[in-house]
PDB file of C-alpha atoms in Angstrom:
ATOM      1  CA  PRO O   1       0.000   0.000   0.000  1.00 54.00           C
ATOM      2  CA  ILE O   2       1.074   3.565  -0.750  1.00 63.00           C
ATOM      3  CA  SER O   3       1.922   5.704   2.255  1.00 70.00           C
ATOM      4  CA  GLU O   4      -0.477   8.462   3.290  1.00 75.00           C
ATOM      5  CA  ALA O   5       2.483  10.833   3.013  1.00 79.00           C
ATOM      6  CA  TYR O   6       2.582  10.452  -0.779  1.00 81.00           C
ATOM      7  CA  PRO O   7       1.177  13.424  -2.676  1.00 80.00           C
ATOM      8  CA  LYS O   8      -2.221  12.577  -4.184  1.00 79.00           C
ATOM      9  CA  THR O   9      -1.374  14.467  -7.387  1.00 81.00           C
ATOM     10  CA  LEU O  10       1.856  15.838  -8.799  1.00 83.00           C
ATOM     11  CA  LYS O  11       0.982  19.458  -9.471  1.00 84.00           C
ATOM     12  CA  THR O  12       3.887  21.369  -7.946  1.00 87.00           C
ATOM     13  CA  ILE O  13       7.640  21.034  -7.734  1.00 90.00           C
ATOM     14  CA  GLY O  14       7.118  20.319  -4.018  1.00 93.00           C
ATOM     15  CA  ASP O  15       4.847  17.377  -4.871  1.00 92.00           C
ATOM     16  CA  HIS O  16       7.463  15.951  -7.239  1.00 92.00           C
ATOM     17  CA  LEU O  17      10.240  16.399  -4.667  1.00 94.00           C
ATOM     18  CA  LYS O  18       8.253  14.710  -1.926  1.00 94.00           C
ATOM     19  CA  LYS O  19       7.325  11.751  -4.129  1.00 92.00           C
ATOM     20  CA  ARG O  20      10.937  11.260  -5.221  1.00 94.00           C
ATOM     21  CA  ARG O  21      12.201  11.562  -1.651  1.00 95.00           C
ATOM     22  CA  LEU O  22       9.691   8.982  -0.433  1.00 94.00           C
ATOM     23  CA  ASP O  23      10.434   6.682  -3.391  1.00 92.00           C
ATOM     24  CA  LEU O  24      14.113   6.781  -2.420  1.00 94.00           C
ATOM     25  CA  LYS O  25      13.260   6.396   1.306  1.00 93.00           C
ATOM     26  CA  LEU O  26      15.226   9.517   2.177  1.00 96.00           C
ATOM     27  CA  TYR O  27      14.744  11.943   5.023  1.00 96.00           C
ATOM     28  CA  GLN O  28      14.226  15.619   4.301  1.00 97.00           C
ATOM     29  CA  LYS O  29      17.644  16.310   5.825  1.00 98.00           C
ATOM     30  CA  GLU O  30      19.282  13.999   3.287  1.00 98.00           C
ATOM     31  CA  VAL O  31      17.546  15.734   0.383  1.00 97.00           C
ATOM     32  CA  ALA O  32      18.510  19.090   1.860  1.00 98.00           C
ATOM     33  CA  ASN O  33      22.161  17.989   1.834  1.00 97.00           C
ATOM     34  CA  ILE O  34      21.904  16.789  -1.763  1.00 97.00           C
ATOM     35  CA  LEU O  35      20.375  20.091  -2.905  1.00 97.00           C
ATOM     36  CA  ASP O  36      22.531  22.218  -0.586  1.00 96.00           C
ATOM     37  CA  VAL O  37      19.579  23.855   1.181  1.00 97.00           C
ATOM     38  CA  THR O  38      18.171  23.640   4.710  1.00 98.00           C
ATOM     39  CA  THR O  39      15.769  20.999   5.965  1.00 97.00           C
ATOM     40  CA  ASP O  40      13.229  23.781   6.578  1.00 98.00           C
ATOM     41  CA  THR O  41      13.497  24.720   2.916  1.00 97.00           C
ATOM     42  CA  ILE O  42      12.635  21.162   1.861  1.00 97.00           C
ATOM     43  CA  THR O  43       9.701  21.148   4.298  1.00 97.00           C
ATOM     44  CA  ASN O  44       8.391  24.435   2.896  1.00 97.00           C
ATOM     45  CA  TRP O  45       8.692  23.220  -0.700  1.00 96.00           C
ATOM     46  CA  GLU O  46       6.979  19.912   0.065  1.00 95.00           C
ATOM     47  CA  LYS O  47       4.135  21.698   1.861  1.00 94.00           C
ATOM     48  CA  ASN O  48       3.934  24.180  -1.024  1.00 93.00           C
ATOM     49  CA  ARG O  49       4.531  27.131   1.278  1.00 96.00           C
ATOM     50  CA  THR O  50       7.362  28.404  -0.893  1.00 96.00           C
ATOM     51  CA  LYS O  51       8.850  27.662  -4.297  1.00 93.00           C
ATOM     52  CA  PRO O  52      12.502  26.977  -5.054  1.00 94.00           C
ATOM     53  CA  ARG O  53      14.702  29.778  -6.303  1.00 94.00           C
ATOM     54  CA  LEU O  54      15.318  29.622 -10.027  1.00 92.00           C
ATOM     55  CA  TYR O  55      19.027  28.820  -9.743  1.00 93.00           C
ATOM     56  CA  LEU O  56      18.179  25.598  -7.860  1.00 94.00           C
ATOM     57  CA  PHE O  57      16.038  24.076 -10.613  1.00 91.00           C
ATOM     58  CA  PRO O  58      18.886  22.251 -12.412  1.00 91.00           C
ATOM     59  CA  LYS O  59      19.806  20.466  -9.142  1.00 94.00           C
ATOM     60  CA  ILE O  60      16.160  19.695  -8.400  1.00 93.00           C
ATOM     61  CA  ILE O  61      15.576  18.330 -11.894  1.00 90.00           C
ATOM     62  CA  LYS O  62      18.647  16.115 -11.528  1.00 91.00           C
ATOM     63  CA  PHE O  63      17.387  14.832  -8.156  1.00 94.00           C
ATOM     64  CA  ILE O  64      13.864  14.177  -9.403  1.00 91.00           C
ATOM     65  CA  GLY O  65      15.208  12.457 -12.490  1.00 85.00           C
ATOM     66  CA  ASN O  66      12.897  14.228 -14.909  1.00 76.00           C
ATOM     67  CA  VAL O  67      11.672  17.690 -15.744  1.00 71.00           C
ATOM     68  CA  PRO O  68       8.506  18.426 -13.817  1.00 65.00           C
ATOM     69  CA  SER O  69       6.272  20.651 -15.943  1.00 61.00           C
ATOM     70  CA  GLN O  70       2.569  21.034 -16.113  1.00 51.00           C
ATOM     71  CA  SER O  71       2.288  21.208 -19.874  1.00 60.00           C
ATOM     72  CA  ASN O  72       4.189  21.188 -23.111  1.00 73.00           C
ATOM     73  CA  PRO O  73       5.204  24.709 -23.996  1.00 73.00           C
ATOM     74  CA  ALA O  74       2.891  25.758 -26.812  1.00 79.00           C
ATOM     75  CA  THR O  75       4.040  29.295 -27.507  1.00 85.00           C
ATOM     76  CA  PHE O  76       7.457  30.710 -28.246  1.00 85.00           C
ATOM     77  CA  GLY O  77       7.321  32.625 -24.942  1.00 89.00           C
ATOM     78  CA  GLU O  78       6.447  29.485 -22.974  1.00 87.00           C
ATOM     79  CA  LYS O  79       9.419  27.715 -24.556  1.00 86.00           C
ATOM     80  CA  ILE O  80      11.728  30.534 -23.485  1.00 90.00           C
ATOM     81  CA  ASN O  81      10.320  30.421 -19.954  1.00 88.00           C
ATOM     82  CA  GLN O  82      10.627  26.652 -19.685  1.00 86.00           C
ATOM     83  CA  TYR O  83      14.198  26.741 -21.014  1.00 88.00           C
ATOM     84  CA  ARG O  84      15.140  29.396 -18.459  1.00 90.00           C
ATOM     85  CA  THR O  85      13.518  27.442 -15.617  1.00 86.00           C
ATOM     86  CA  GLN O  86      15.122  24.126 -16.548  1.00 86.00           C
ATOM     87  CA  ASN O  87      18.514  25.758 -16.695  1.00 88.00           C
ATOM     88  CA  GLY O  88      18.099  28.026 -13.679  1.00 91.00           C
ATOM     89  CA  LEU O  89      18.591  31.178 -15.743  1.00 92.00           C
ATOM     90  CA  SER O  90      17.149  34.551 -14.926  1.00 93.00           C
ATOM     91  CA  LEU O  91      15.939  36.783 -17.745  1.00 93.00           C
ATOM     92  CA  ARG O  92      19.074  38.854 -17.265  1.00 95.00           C
ATOM     93  CA  LYS O  93      21.433  35.866 -17.566  1.00 93.00           C
ATOM     94  CA  LEU O  94      19.784  34.415 -20.660  1.00 92.00           C
ATOM     95  CA  ALA O  95      19.630  37.876 -22.238  1.00 93.00           C
ATOM     96  CA  MET O  96      23.362  38.265 -21.621  1.00 91.00           C
ATOM     97  CA  VAL O  97      24.042  34.894 -23.285  1.00 87.00           C
ATOM     98  CA  LEU O  98      21.926  35.929 -26.270  1.00 87.00           C
ATOM     99  CA  GLY O  99      23.415  39.425 -26.418  1.00 88.00           C
ATOM    100  CA  VAL O 100      20.050  41.151 -26.061  1.00 92.00           C
ATOM    101  CA  ASP O 101      18.482  43.487 -23.542  1.00 94.00           C
ATOM    102  CA  PRO O 102      16.623  41.749 -20.656  1.00 95.00           C
ATOM    103  CA  GLY O 103      13.560  43.869 -21.413  1.00 96.00           C
ATOM    104  CA  THR O 104      13.591  42.639 -25.000  1.00 94.00           C
ATOM    105  CA  LEU O 105      13.798  39.024 -23.854  1.00 95.00           C
ATOM    106  CA  ALA O 106      10.955  39.645 -21.382  1.00 96.00           C
ATOM    107  CA  ARG O 107       8.771  40.973 -24.217  1.00 96.00           C
ATOM    108  CA  TRP O 108       9.544  37.870 -26.295  1.00 94.00           C
ATOM    109  CA  GLU O 109       8.682  35.657 -23.339  1.00 93.00           C
ATOM    110  CA  LYS O 110       5.392  37.499 -22.759  1.00 94.00           C
ATOM    111  CA  GLY O 111       4.550  37.311 -26.453  1.00 92.00           C
ATOM    112  CA  VAL O 112       4.477  41.098 -26.794  1.00 94.00           C
ATOM    113  CA  SER O 113       7.083  41.079 -29.567  1.00 93.00           C
ATOM    114  CA  ARG O 114       9.112  38.638 -31.651  1.00 91.00           C
ATOM    115  CA  PRO O 115      12.855  38.497 -32.307  1.00 91.00           C
ATOM    116  CA  ASN O 116      14.414  39.402 -35.643  1.00 90.00           C
ATOM    117  CA  LYS O 117      15.499  36.559 -37.971  1.00 90.00           C
ATOM    118  CA  LYS O 118      19.027  36.328 -36.566  1.00 87.00           C
ATOM    119  CA  ASP O 119      17.901  36.221 -32.930  1.00 87.00           C
ATOM    120  CA  GLN O 120      15.056  33.859 -33.838  1.00 87.00           C
ATOM    121  CA  GLY O 121      17.550  31.403 -35.330  1.00 87.00           C
ATOM    122  CA  THR O 122      19.746  31.541 -32.241  1.00 84.00           C
ATOM    123  CA  LEU O 123      16.760  31.041 -29.956  1.00 86.00           C
ATOM    124  CA  ASP O 124      15.347  28.214 -32.052  1.00 83.00           C
ATOM    125  CA  SER O 125      18.584  26.268 -31.743  1.00 82.00           C
ATOM    126  CA  ILE O 126      18.679  26.845 -27.982  1.00 81.00           C
ATOM    127  CA  LEU O 127      14.999  26.078 -27.437  1.00 79.00           C
ATOM    128  CA  GLN O 128      15.276  22.727 -29.191  1.00 76.00           C
ATOM    129  CA  LYS O 129      16.923  21.609 -25.961  1.00 66.00           C
ATOM    130  CA  VAL O 130      13.717  22.165 -23.983  1.00 59.00           C
ATOM    131  CA  VAL O 131      12.520  18.884 -22.581  1.00 49.00           C
ATOM    132  CA  PRO O 132       8.884  18.567 -23.696  1.00 49.00           C
ATOM    133  CA  SER O 133       7.166  18.046 -20.362  1.00 45.00           C
ATOM    134  CA  TRP O 134       7.466  16.849 -16.827  1.00 40.00           C
ATOM    135  CA  SER O 135       6.824  13.209 -16.359  1.00 37.00           C
ATOM    136  CA  ASN O 136       4.383  12.104 -13.711  1.00 36.00           C
ATOM    137  CA  HIS O 137       6.085   8.804 -13.000  1.00 34.00           C
TER     138      HIS O 137
END
């Protein structure tokens, strides 16, 4: 029988973390050490009181073993956002990598504007690395 502690559904990053931790029979303290955060932080994530900081997502994804996401990114902006999240990149950091202004990147992500052909090509090659969706296994 499945433990009562298991999340009923996997909607949040905290739900995914808790399920993985329980699957591996680890204590919160052990997961905290793996992710280099405090035990209280793990508790807050698992209880969905707080969300992880963006820079921690690559470590969390590695721990979970898949990319937890609620849907496949449908729009160009959603793909940018998912790429940034998976890689723990702020708008500013990704904009610096792309050589564009953070405000410009934010407008692309919000769907307010589109990049020129050159920037579109660069982004397309980067965004091909977006993992389609989070697995619920």
